[in-house]
Amino acid sequence: MSDIILCCLLLPSNQIVVGGKDGQLVVYHLNGERLCTLKGHNASICSLALVRCDGLTYLASGSDHGCSTILLWELPSLTLRHRLEGHKAAVTAIVDLLDGQNIVSGSYDKKINVYNIKNGKTTYSVPNKASVTGIVLNNVATKMISCGLDNTLSVWNIIRSQHSNNVQILWFRISKIYSWKDWFKTTQWSVPSWDQPCTQTSYTLEQRTVKSKPSTLKRDKATRPSLAATMQSSKWLSLKDKVTQVLF
């Protein structure tokens, strides 16, 4: 096993898998017994997730620049079944879209990709303003939240359309972006309505920034409020309430 562990994930049957800088996946039992080593990546392992398709569960692993692929290992045999390509930098996040056939990934290449597990193809690619560092989904899979190196939290609406061939096509519309660099500034984005399905790979973003009055963060250290006091301010609570309303 690599001397540097970059990620880990709990598996069924009391097992845990760790991804190392050496590009290998090592599976352990929770009692400490080393069970097996999985090889398939040519770069460090950056992300791990469990995804499901057609009643099967897979371990998904994403790798760093130099490989930039997602490998799907069928459980419980841990047999390599699919290799998903489409990113050009480190794959930092992998999330199951909970529809039994699609997953989404984020990368340092400033893209969010949607893959169809059944055919192994990239069905959609959404350009992001900055490198993506994380992605999560709400519990009903109607909203996706991503974060990036530009210190923003992006909230996306997921709209599904059922076609005659029973393949779900996904559209994404961005609803809001919150900037955490300054507690008192909210950055919002608007995206025009889409009439095109997932074959469209680009669109234009228009930025709207709401600026507030000069904040107390510019005061001298002696008079500057503590972080705890800042988070209790009415403006911070209002922003937190907005995020709660958007997500749920």
Coordinates of N, CA and C in Angstrom, one line a residue:
M1 N 0.8 -1.2 0.0 CA 0.0 0.0 0.0 C 0.9 1.2 0.0
S2 N 0.4 2.3 -0.6 CA 1.1 3.5 -0.7 C 1.3 4.1 0.7
D3 N 2.4 4.9 0.9 CA 2.6 5.5 2.2 C 1.6 6.7 2.4
I4 N 1.0 7.2 1.3 CA 0.1 8.3 1.4 C -1.3 7.8 0.9
I5 N -2.3 7.9 1.8 CA -3.7 7.5 1.5 C -4.4 8.8 1.2
L6 N -5.1 8.9 0.0 CA -5.7 10.1 -0.4 C -7.3 10.0 -0.2
C7 N -7.8 8.8 -0.1 CA -9.3 8.7 0.1 C -9.6 7.3 0.6
C8 N -10.8 7.2 1.1 CA -11.3 5.9 1.6 C -12.8 5.8 1.6
L9 N -13.3 4.6 1.6 CA -14.8 4.4 1.5 C -15.2 3.1 2.1
L10 N -16.3 3.1 2.9 CA -16.8 2.0 3.5 C -17.6 1.1 2.5
L11 N -17.3 -0.1 2.4 CA -18.0 -1.0 1.5 C -18.9 -2.0 2.3
P12 N -19.9 -2.6 1.6 CA -20.7 -3.6 2.2 C -19.8 -4.7 2.8
S13 N -20.5 -5.6 3.6 CA -19.8 -6.7 4.2 C -18.6 -6.4 5.1
N14 N -18.7 -5.2 5.8 CA -17.6 -4.8 6.8 C -16.3 -4.7 6.1
Q15 N -16.2 -4.1 5.0 CA -15.0 -3.9 4.3 C -14.8 -2.4 4.0
I16 N -13.5 -2.0 3.9 CA -13.1 -0.6 3.6 C -12.1 -0.6 2.5
V17 N -12.2 0.3 1.6 CA -11.2 0.4 0.5 C -10.5 1.8 0.6
V18 N -9.2 1.8 0.4 CA -8.4 3.0 0.5 C -7.7 3.2 -0.9
G19 N -7.7 4.5 -1.3 CA -7.0 4.8 -2.5 C -5.7 5.6 -2.2
G20 N -4.6 5.2 -2.9 CA -3.3 5.7 -2.5 C -2.7 6.5 -3.7
K21 N -1.6 7.2 -3.3 CA -0.9 8.0 -4.3 C -0.2 7.2 -5.3
D22 N 0.0 5.9 -5.0 CA 0.6 5.0 -6.0 C -0.4 4.5 -7.0
G23 N -1.6 4.9 -7.0 CA -2.6 4.5 -8.0 C -3.3 3.1 -7.7
Q24 N -3.1 2.6 -6.6 CA -3.7 1.3 -6.2 C -4.8 1.4 -5.2
L25 N -5.7 0.5 -5.3 CA -6.8 0.4 -4.3 C -6.6 -0.8 -3.5
V26 N -6.6 -0.6 -2.2 CA -6.4 -1.7 -1.3 C -7.7 -1.9 -0.4
V27 N -8.2 -3.2 -0.4 CA -9.4 -3.5 0.4 C -9.0 -4.2 1.6
Y28 N -9.6 -3.8 2.8 CA -9.4 -4.4 4.1 C -10.7 -4.8 4.7
H29 N -10.7 -5.8 5.5 CA -11.8 -6.1 6.4 C -11.6 -5.2 7.6
L30 N -12.8 -4.9 8.3 CA -12.7 -3.9 9.4 C -11.9 -4.5 10.6
N31 N -11.6 -5.8 10.6 CA -10.8 -6.4 11.6 C -9.3 -6.1 11.3
G32 N -9.0 -5.5 10.2 CA -7.6 -5.2 9.9 C -7.0 -6.1 8.8
E33 N -7.7 -7.2 8.5 CA -7.1 -8.1 7.5 C -7.1 -7.5 6.1
R34 N -6.0 -7.6 5.4 CA -5.9 -7.1 4.0 C -6.4 -8.1 3.1
L35 N -7.4 -7.8 2.3 CA -8.1 -8.7 1.4 C -7.6 -8.8 0.0
C36 N -7.4 -7.6 -0.6 CA -6.9 -7.6 -2.0 C -6.4 -6.3 -2.4
T37 N -5.7 -6.2 -3.6 CA -5.2 -5.0 -4.1 C -5.8 -4.9 -5.6
L38 N -6.3 -3.7 -5.9 CA -6.9 -3.5 -7.2 C -6.0 -2.6 -8.0
K39 N -5.6 -3.0 -9.2 CA -4.8 -2.2 -10.1 C -5.5 -1.9 -11.4
G40 N -5.4 -0.6 -11.8 CA -6.1 -0.3 -13.1 C -5.8 1.2 -13.4
H41 N -5.5 2.0 -12.4 CA -5.2 3.4 -12.7 C -3.7 3.6 -12.9
N42 N -3.4 4.6 -13.6 CA -2.0 5.0 -13.8 C -1.6 6.3 -13.1
A43 N -2.4 6.7 -12.2 CA -2.1 7.9 -11.4 C -2.8 7.7 -10.0
S44 N -2.5 8.7 -9.2 CA -3.1 8.7 -7.8 C -4.6 8.6 -7.8
I45 N -5.2 7.9 -6.8 CA -6.6 7.8 -6.6 C -7.1 9.0 -5.9
C46 N -8.0 9.8 -6.5 CA -8.5 11.0 -5.9 C -9.9 11.0 -5.3
S47 N -10.7 10.0 -5.8 CA -12.1 10.0 -5.3 C -12.6 8.5 -5.4
L48 N -13.6 8.2 -4.5 CA -14.2 6.9 -4.4 C -15.7 7.1 -4.1
A49 N -16.6 6.2 -4.7 CA -18.0 6.3 -4.5 C -18.6 4.9 -4.8
L50 N -19.8 4.7 -4.2 CA -20.6 3.6 -4.5 C -21.7 4.0 -5.5
V51 N -21.9 3.3 -6.6 CA -22.9 3.6 -7.6 C -23.7 2.3 -7.9
R52 N -24.9 2.5 -8.4 CA -25.8 1.3 -8.7 C -26.4 1.4 -10.1
C53 N -26.5 0.3 -10.8 CA -27.0 0.2 -12.1 C -27.6 -1.2 -12.3
D54 N -28.9 -1.2 -12.7 CA -29.6 -2.5 -13.0 C -29.5 -3.5 -11.9
G55 N -29.6 -3.1 -10.7 CA -29.5 -4.0 -9.6 C -28.2 -4.4 -9.1
L56 N -27.1 -3.9 -9.8 CA -25.7 -4.2 -9.4 C -25.1 -3.0 -8.7
T57 N -24.2 -3.2 -7.8 CA -23.5 -2.1 -7.1 C -22.0 -2.2 -7.5
Y58 N -21.5 -1.0 -7.8 CA -20.1 -0.8 -8.3 C -19.4 0.1 -7.3
L59 N -18.1 -0.2 -7.2 CA -17.2 0.8 -6.6 C -16.6 1.6 -7.7
A60 N -16.8 2.9 -7.6 CA -16.2 3.8 -8.6 C -15.0 4.5 -8.0
S61 N -13.9 4.5 -8.8 CA -12.7 5.2 -8.4 C -12.2 6.2 -9.5
G62 N -11.9 7.4 -9.1 CA -11.4 8.4 -10.0 C -9.9 8.7 -9.7
S63 N -9.2 9.0 -10.8 CA -7.8 9.2 -10.7 C -7.3 10.6 -11.0
D64 N -6.0 10.8 -10.7 CA -5.4 12.2 -10.9 C -5.0 12.4 -12.3
H65 N -4.5 13.6 -12.6 CA -4.0 14.0 -13.9 C -2.9 13.0 -14.3
G66 N -2.9 12.6 -15.6 CA -2.1 11.5 -16.1 C -2.8 10.3 -16.4
C67 N -4.0 10.2 -15.8 CA -4.9 9.0 -16.0 C -6.3 9.6 -16.2
S68 N -6.8 10.3 -15.2 CA -8.1 11.1 -15.3 C -9.2 10.2 -15.8
T69 N -9.3 9.0 -15.3 CA -10.4 8.1 -15.6 C -11.2 7.7 -14.4
I70 N -12.4 7.2 -14.7 CA -13.2 6.6 -13.6 C -13.4 5.1 -13.9
L71 N -13.0 4.2 -13.0 CA -13.1 2.8 -13.1 C -14.3 2.3 -12.3
L72 N -15.1 1.4 -12.8 CA -16.2 0.8 -12.1 C -15.9 -0.7 -11.8
W73 N -15.8 -1.0 -10.5 CA -15.5 -2.4 -10.0 C -16.8 -3.0 -9.5
E74 N -17.2 -4.1 -10.1 CA -18.5 -4.7 -9.6 C -18.3 -5.4 -8.3
L75 N -19.2 -5.2 -7.4 CA -19.2 -5.8 -6.1 C -20.2 -7.0 -6.1
P76 N -19.9 -8.0 -5.3 CA -18.8 -8.1 -4.3 C -17.5 -8.7 -4.9
S77 N -17.5 -9.0 -6.2 CA -16.3 -9.7 -6.7 C -15.1 -8.7 -7.0
L78 N -15.4 -7.4 -7.0 CA -14.4 -6.4 -7.3 C -13.7 -6.6 -8.7
T79 N -14.6 -7.0 -9.6 CA -14.1 -7.2 -11.0 C -14.3 -5.9 -11.8
L80 N -13.2 -5.5 -12.5 CA -13.3 -4.3 -13.3 C -14.3 -4.5 -14.5
R81 N -15.3 -3.6 -14.5 CA -16.3 -3.8 -15.6 C -16.3 -2.6 -16.6
H82 N -16.1 -1.4 -16.1 CA -16.2 -0.3 -17.0 C -15.0 0.7 -16.8
R83 N -14.6 1.4 -17.9 CA -13.6 2.5 -17.8 C -14.3 3.7 -18.5
L84 N -14.5 4.7 -17.7 CA -15.1 5.9 -18.2 C -14.1 7.0 -18.4
E85 N -14.0 7.6 -19.6 CA -13.1 8.6 -19.9 C -13.8 9.9 -20.3
G86 N -13.2 11.0 -20.1 CA -13.8 12.3 -20.5 C -13.2 13.5 -19.8
H87 N -12.5 13.3 -18.7 CA -11.8 14.4 -18.0 C -10.4 14.4 -18.5
K88 N -9.8 15.6 -18.3 CA -8.4 15.9 -18.7 C -7.5 16.3 -17.5
A89 N -8.1 16.1 -16.3 CA -7.4 16.4 -15.0 C -7.9 15.6 -13.9
A90 N -7.5 15.8 -12.7 CA -7.9 15.0 -11.6 C -9.4 14.9 -11.4
V91 N -9.9 13.7 -11.2 CA -11.3 13.5 -11.0 C -11.5 13.6 -9.5
T92 N -12.1 14.7 -9.0 CA -12.2 15.0 -7.6 C -13.5 14.5 -6.9
A93 N -14.5 14.2 -7.7 CA -15.8 13.8 -7.1 C -16.6 12.9 -8.1
I94 N -17.3 11.9 -7.5 CA -18.1 11.0 -8.2 C -19.4 10.8 -7.4
V95 N -20.5 11.0 -8.0 CA -21.8 10.9 -7.4 C -22.8 10.1 -8.2
D96 N -23.5 9.2 -7.5 CA -24.6 8.4 -8.2 C -25.8 9.3 -8.3
L97 N -26.4 9.5 -9.5 CA -27.6 10.3 -9.7 C -28.9 9.6 -9.3
L98 N -28.8 8.3 -8.8 CA -29.9 7.6 -8.2 C -31.0 7.3 -9.2
D99 N -30.7 7.1 -10.4 CA -31.7 6.7 -11.4 C -31.4 5.4 -12.0
G100 N -30.4 4.7 -11.5 CA -30.0 3.4 -11.9 C -29.2 3.3 -13.2
Q101 N -28.8 4.4 -13.7 CA -28.0 4.4 -15.0 C -27.0 5.5 -15.2
N102 N -27.1 6.6 -14.4 CA -26.2 7.7 -14.6 C -25.5 8.1 -13.4
I103 N -24.2 8.6 -13.6 CA -23.4 9.1 -12.5 C -22.9 10.5 -13.0
V104 N -22.5 11.3 -12.1 CA -21.9 12.6 -12.4 C -20.5 12.7 -11.7
S105 N -19.6 13.4 -12.4 CA -18.2 13.5 -11.8 C -17.8 15.0 -12.0
G106 N -16.9 15.4 -11.1 CA -16.3 16.7 -11.2 C -14.8 16.6 -11.3
S107 N -14.1 17.6 -11.9 CA -12.7 17.5 -12.1 C -12.0 18.9 -12.0
Y108 N -10.7 18.8 -11.9 CA -9.9 20.0 -11.9 C -9.9 20.6 -13.3
D109 N -10.4 19.9 -14.4 CA -10.4 20.5 -15.7 C -11.6 21.4 -15.9
K110 N -12.3 21.8 -14.8 CA -13.4 22.8 -14.8 C -14.6 22.2 -15.6
K111 N -14.8 20.9 -15.4 CA -16.0 20.3 -16.1 C -16.7 19.4 -15.1
I112 N -18.0 19.3 -15.3 CA -18.9 18.4 -14.6 C -19.5 17.5 -15.7
N113 N -19.1 16.2 -15.6 CA -19.5 15.2 -16.7 C -20.6 14.3 -16.1
V114 N -21.6 14.0 -17.0 CA -22.6 13.0 -16.7 C -22.3 11.7 -17.6
Y115 N -22.2 10.6 -17.0 CA -21.9 9.3 -17.7 C -23.1 8.4 -17.6
N116 N -23.3 7.6 -18.7 CA -24.3 6.6 -18.7 C -23.5 5.3 -18.4
I117 N -23.9 4.6 -17.3 CA -23.1 3.4 -16.9 C -23.3 2.3 -17.9
K118 N -24.6 2.2 -18.4 CA -24.9 1.1 -19.3 C -24.0 1.0 -20.6
N119 N -23.8 2.2 -21.2 CA -23.0 2.2 -22.4 C -21.6 2.8 -22.2
G120 N -21.3 3.3 -21.0 CA -20.0 3.8 -20.7 C -19.6 5.1 -21.4
K121 N -20.7 5.8 -21.9 CA -20.4 7.0 -22.7 C -20.7 8.3 -21.8
T122 N -20.0 9.4 -22.2 CA -20.3 10.7 -21.6 C -21.5 11.3 -22.3
T123 N -22.6 11.4 -21.6 CA -23.9 11.9 -22.2 C -24.0 13.4 -22.1
Y124 N -23.2 14.0 -21.2 CA -23.3 15.5 -21.0 C -22.1 16.0 -20.3
S125 N -21.7 17.2 -20.7 CA -20.5 17.8 -20.1 C -20.9 19.3 -19.8
V126 N -20.8 19.7 -18.6 CA -21.2 21.1 -18.2 C -19.9 21.8 -17.8
P127 N -19.6 22.9 -18.5 CA -18.4 23.7 -18.2 C -18.6 24.4 -16.9
N128 N -17.6 24.5 -16.0 CA -17.7 25.2 -14.8 C -16.7 26.3 -14.8
K129 N -16.9 27.4 -14.0 CA -16.0 28.5 -14.0 C -14.7 28.2 -13.5
A130 N -14.6 27.3 -12.5 CA -13.3 27.0 -11.9 C -13.2 25.5 -11.7
S131 N -12.0 25.0 -11.2 CA -11.9 23.6 -11.0 C -12.8 23.1 -9.9
V132 N -13.4 21.9 -10.1 CA -14.4 21.4 -9.2 C -13.7 20.6 -8.1
T133 N -14.1 20.8 -6.9 CA -13.4 20.1 -5.8 C -14.4 19.1 -5.1
G134 N -15.7 19.3 -5.3 CA -16.6 18.4 -4.6 C -18.0 18.5 -5.2
I135 N -18.8 17.4 -5.1 CA -20.2 17.4 -5.6 C -21.0 16.5 -4.6
V136 N -22.2 17.0 -4.2 CA -23.1 16.2 -3.4 C -24.5 16.3 -4.0
L137 N -25.4 15.4 -3.6 CA -26.8 15.4 -4.1 C -27.7 15.4 -3.0
N138 N -28.9 16.1 -3.1 CA -29.9 16.0 -2.1 C -30.6 14.7 -2.1
N139 N -31.3 14.4 -1.0 CA -31.8 13.0 -0.8 C -32.9 12.6 -1.8
V140 N -33.5 13.5 -2.6 CA -34.4 13.1 -3.6 C -33.9 13.3 -5.0
A141 N -32.6 13.6 -5.1 CA -31.9 13.7 -6.4 C -32.5 14.7 -7.4
T142 N -33.0 15.8 -6.8 CA -33.5 16.9 -7.6 C -32.6 18.1 -7.7
K143 N -31.6 18.1 -6.8 CA -30.6 19.2 -6.8 C -29.2 18.7 -6.6
M144 N -28.3 19.3 -7.3 CA -26.9 18.9 -7.2 C -26.1 20.2 -6.7
I145 N -25.2 20.0 -5.8 CA -24.4 21.1 -5.2 C -22.9 20.8 -5.5
S146 N -22.3 21.7 -6.1 CA -20.9 21.6 -6.4 C -20.1 22.8 -5.8
C147 N -18.8 22.5 -5.5 CA -17.9 23.6 -5.0 C -16.7 23.6 -5.8
G148 N -16.0 24.7 -5.8 CA -14.8 24.8 -6.6 C -13.7 25.7 -6.0
L149 N -12.6 25.8 -6.7 CA -11.4 26.6 -6.2 C -11.7 28.1 -6.3
D150 N -12.8 28.5 -6.8 CA -13.1 29.9 -6.8 C -13.9 30.3 -5.5
N151 N -14.0 29.4 -4.5 CA -14.7 29.7 -3.3 C -16.2 29.9 -3.4
T152 N -16.8 29.1 -4.3 CA -18.2 29.3 -4.5 C -18.9 27.9 -4.3
L153 N -20.2 28.0 -3.9 CA -21.0 26.9 -3.7 C -22.1 27.0 -4.8
S154 N -22.2 26.1 -5.7 CA -23.2 26.1 -6.8 C -24.3 25.1 -6.6
V155 N -25.5 25.6 -6.8 CA -26.7 24.8 -6.6 C -27.3 24.6 -8.0
W156 N -27.5 23.3 -8.4 CA -28.0 23.0 -9.7 C -29.4 22.3 -9.6
N157 N -30.3 22.6 -10.4 CA -31.6 21.9 -10.5 C -31.4 20.7 -11.5
I158 N -31.9 19.5 -11.2 CA -31.8 18.4 -12.1 C -33.2 18.1 -12.6
I159 N -33.4 18.2 -14.0 CA -34.7 17.9 -14.6 C -34.5 16.7 -15.5
R160 N -35.4 15.7 -15.2 CA -35.3 14.5 -16.0 C -36.5 14.3 -16.9
S161 N -36.2 13.8 -18.1 CA -37.2 13.6 -19.1 C -37.2 12.2 -19.6
Q162 N -38.4 11.5 -19.5 CA -38.5 10.1 -19.9 C -38.8 10.0 -21.4
H163 N -38.0 9.3 -22.1 CA -38.2 9.1 -23.5 C -38.7 7.7 -23.8
S164 N -39.1 7.5 -25.0 CA -39.8 6.2 -25.4 C -38.8 5.0 -25.2
N165 N -37.5 5.3 -25.3 CA -36.6 4.1 -25.2 C -36.2 3.9 -23.7
N166 N -36.9 4.6 -22.8 CA -36.7 4.4 -21.3 C -35.3 4.9 -20.8
V167 N -34.7 5.7 -21.6 CA -33.4 6.3 -21.2 C -33.7 7.7 -20.7
Q168 N -33.3 8.0 -19.5 CA -33.5 9.3 -18.9 C -32.4 10.3 -19.4
I169 N -32.9 11.4 -20.0 CA -32.0 12.4 -20.4 C -32.0 13.5 -19.4
L170 N -30.9 14.1 -19.0 CA -30.8 15.0 -18.0 C -30.5 16.4 -18.5
W171 N -31.2 17.4 -17.9 CA -30.9 18.8 -18.1 C -30.4 19.4 -16.8
F172 N -29.6 20.4 -16.9 CA -29.1 21.1 -15.7 C -29.4 22.6 -15.9
R173 N -30.0 23.2 -14.9 CA -30.1 24.6 -14.8 C -29.5 25.1 -13.5
I174 N -28.6 26.1 -13.5 CA -28.1 26.6 -12.3 C -29.0 27.6 -11.7
S175 N -29.2 27.4 -10.4 CA -30.2 28.3 -9.7 C -29.5 29.5 -9.0
K176 N -28.4 29.1 -8.2 CA -27.7 30.2 -7.4 C -26.3 29.8 -7.2
I177 N -25.5 30.7 -7.0 CA -24.1 30.5 -6.5 C -23.8 31.4 -5.4
Y178 N -23.3 30.8 -4.3 CA -23.0 31.6 -3.1 C -21.5 31.6 -2.9
S179 N -21.0 32.8 -2.7 CA -19.6 33.0 -2.5 C -19.3 33.1 -1.0
W180 N -18.3 32.3 -0.5 CA -18.0 32.3 0.9 C -16.8 33.1 1.2
K181 N -16.2 33.7 0.2 CA -14.9 34.4 0.4 C -15.2 35.6 1.3
D182 N -16.4 36.2 1.2 CA -16.8 37.3 2.0 C -18.2 37.0 2.6
W183 N -18.3 37.0 3.9 CA -19.6 36.6 4.6 C -20.7 37.5 4.1
F184 N -20.4 38.7 3.7 CA -21.5 39.7 3.4 C -21.7 39.9 1.9
K185 N -21.3 39.0 1.0 CA -21.4 39.2 -0.4 C -22.1 37.9 -1.0
T186 N -23.1 38.1 -1.8 CA -23.8 37.0 -2.4 C -23.6 37.1 -3.9
T187 N -23.1 36.1 -4.6 CA -22.9 36.2 -6.0 C -23.9 35.3 -6.6
Q188 N -24.8 35.8 -7.5 CA -25.8 35.0 -8.2 C -25.6 34.9 -9.7
W189 N -25.9 33.8 -10.3 CA -25.8 33.6 -11.7 C -27.1 33.2 -12.3
S190 N -27.3 33.6 -13.6 CA -28.5 33.2 -14.3 C -28.1 32.5 -15.6
V191 N -28.9 31.6 -16.0 CA -28.6 30.8 -17.2 C -29.9 30.8 -18.0
P192 N -29.8 31.1 -19.3 CA -31.0 31.1 -20.1 C -31.7 29.7 -20.2
S193 N -33.0 29.6 -20.4 CA -33.7 28.4 -20.5 C -33.1 27.5 -21.7
W194 N -33.1 26.2 -21.5 CA -32.5 25.4 -22.5 C -33.6 24.7 -23.3
D195 N -33.5 24.7 -24.6 CA -34.4 24.0 -25.4 C -33.7 22.7 -26.0
Q196 N -32.5 22.6 -25.7 CA -31.7 21.5 -26.3 C -31.5 20.4 -25.3
P197 N -31.5 19.1 -25.7 CA -31.2 18.0 -24.8 C -29.7 18.0 -24.5
C198 N -29.3 16.8 -23.9 CA -27.9 16.7 -23.4 C -26.8 16.7 -24.5
T199 N -27.2 16.7 -25.7 CA -26.1 16.8 -26.8 C -25.5 18.1 -26.8
Q200 N -26.1 19.2 -26.3 CA -25.5 20.5 -26.3 C -24.5 20.5 -25.2
T201 N -23.3 21.1 -25.5 CA -22.2 21.0 -24.6 C -21.7 22.3 -24.1
S202 N -22.3 23.4 -24.5 CA -21.9 24.7 -24.0 C -23.0 25.7 -23.9
Y203 N -22.8 26.7 -23.1 CA -23.8 27.7 -22.9 C -23.1 29.0 -22.3
T204 N -23.8 30.0 -22.2 CA -23.3 31.3 -21.7 C -23.8 31.6 -20.3
L205 N -22.9 32.0 -19.4 CA -23.3 32.4 -18.1 C -23.3 33.9 -18.0
E206 N -24.3 34.5 -17.3 CA -24.3 35.9 -17.0 C -24.2 36.1 -15.5
Q207 N -23.3 36.9 -15.1 CA -23.1 37.1 -13.6 C -23.8 38.3 -13.1
R208 N -24.4 38.2 -12.0 CA -25.0 39.3 -11.3 C -24.4 39.3 -9.8
T209 N -23.8 40.4 -9.4 CA -23.2 40.4 -8.1 C -23.9 41.5 -7.3
V210 N -24.4 41.1 -6.1 CA -25.0 42.0 -5.2 C -24.0 42.4 -4.2
K211 N -23.7 43.7 -4.2 CA -22.7 44.3 -3.2 C -23.4 44.9 -2.1
S212 N -22.8 44.7 -0.9 CA -23.4 45.4 0.3 C -22.5 46.5 0.7
K213 N -22.9 47.2 1.8 CA -22.1 48.3 2.3 C -20.8 47.7 2.9
P214 N -19.8 48.5 3.0 CA -18.5 48.0 3.6 C -18.7 47.3 4.9
S215 N -18.1 46.1 5.0 CA -18.4 45.3 6.2 C -17.4 45.6 7.3
T216 N -17.7 45.1 8.4 CA -16.8 45.3 9.6 C -15.5 44.5 9.5
L217 N -15.4 43.7 8.4 CA -14.1 42.9 8.3 C -13.0 43.8 7.9
K218 N -13.2 45.1 7.5 CA -12.2 46.0 7.2 C -11.7 46.8 8.4
R219 N -12.3 46.6 9.5 CA -11.8 47.3 10.7 C -10.5 46.8 11.2
D220 N -9.9 47.5 12.1 CA -8.7 47.0 12.8 C -8.9 45.8 13.5
K221 N -7.9 45.0 13.7 CA -8.1 43.7 14.4 C -8.6 43.9 15.8
A222 N -8.3 45.0 16.4 CA -8.8 45.3 17.8 C -10.3 45.4 17.9
T223 N -10.9 45.9 16.8 CA -12.4 46.1 16.8 C -13.1 45.1 15.9
R224 N -12.4 44.3 15.2 CA -13.0 43.3 14.3 C -13.7 42.2 15.1
P225 N -15.0 41.9 14.8 CA -15.7 40.8 15.5 C -15.1 39.5 15.2
S226 N -15.3 38.6 16.2 CA -14.8 37.2 16.0 C -15.6 36.5 14.9
L227 N -15.1 35.4 14.4 CA -15.8 34.6 13.4 C -17.1 34.1 13.9
A228 N -17.1 33.6 15.2 CA -18.4 33.1 15.8 C -19.4 34.2 15.8
A229 N -19.0 35.5 16.2 CA -19.9 36.6 16.2 C -20.4 36.9 14.8
T230 N -19.5 36.9 13.9 CA -19.9 37.1 12.5 C -20.9 36.2 12.0
M231 N -20.8 34.9 12.3 CA -21.7 33.8 11.8 C -23.0 34.0 12.5
Q232 N -23.1 34.7 13.6 CA -24.4 34.9 14.3 C -25.1 36.1 13.8
S233 N -24.4 36.9 13.0 CA -25.0 38.2 12.5 C -26.3 37.9 11.7
S234 N -27.2 38.9 11.6 CA -28.4 38.7 10.8 C -28.1 38.4 9.3
K235 N -27.1 39.0 8.8 CA -26.8 38.8 7.4 C -26.3 37.4 7.1
W236 N -25.5 36.8 8.0 CA -25.0 35.5 7.8 C -26.2 34.5 8.0
L237 N -27.1 34.7 9.0 CA -28.2 33.8 9.2 C -29.1 33.9 8.0
S238 N -29.3 35.1 7.4 CA -30.1 35.2 6.2 C -29.5 34.4 5.0
L239 N -28.2 34.4 4.8 CA -27.6 33.7 3.8 C -27.7 32.2 4.0
K240 N -27.5 31.8 5.3 CA -27.7 30.4 5.6 C -29.1 29.9 5.4
D241 N -30.1 30.7 5.7 CA -31.5 30.3 5.4 C -31.7 30.2 3.9
K242 N -31.1 31.0 3.1 CA -31.3 30.9 1.7 C -30.8 29.6 1.2
V243 N -29.6 29.2 1.7 CA -29.0 27.9 1.2 C -29.9 26.8 1.6
T244 N -30.5 26.8 2.9 CA -31.4 25.8 3.3 C -32.6 25.7 2.4
Q245 N -33.2 26.8 2.1 CA -34.3 26.8 1.2 C -34.0 26.3 -0.1
V246 N -32.9 26.6 -0.7 CA -32.5 26.2 -2.0 C -32.3 24.7 -2.1
L247 N -31.6 24.1 -1.1 CA -31.3 22.7 -1.1 C -32.5 21.8 -0.8
F248 N -33.4 22.3 0.1 CA -34.5 21.4 0.5 C -35.9 22.1 0.4

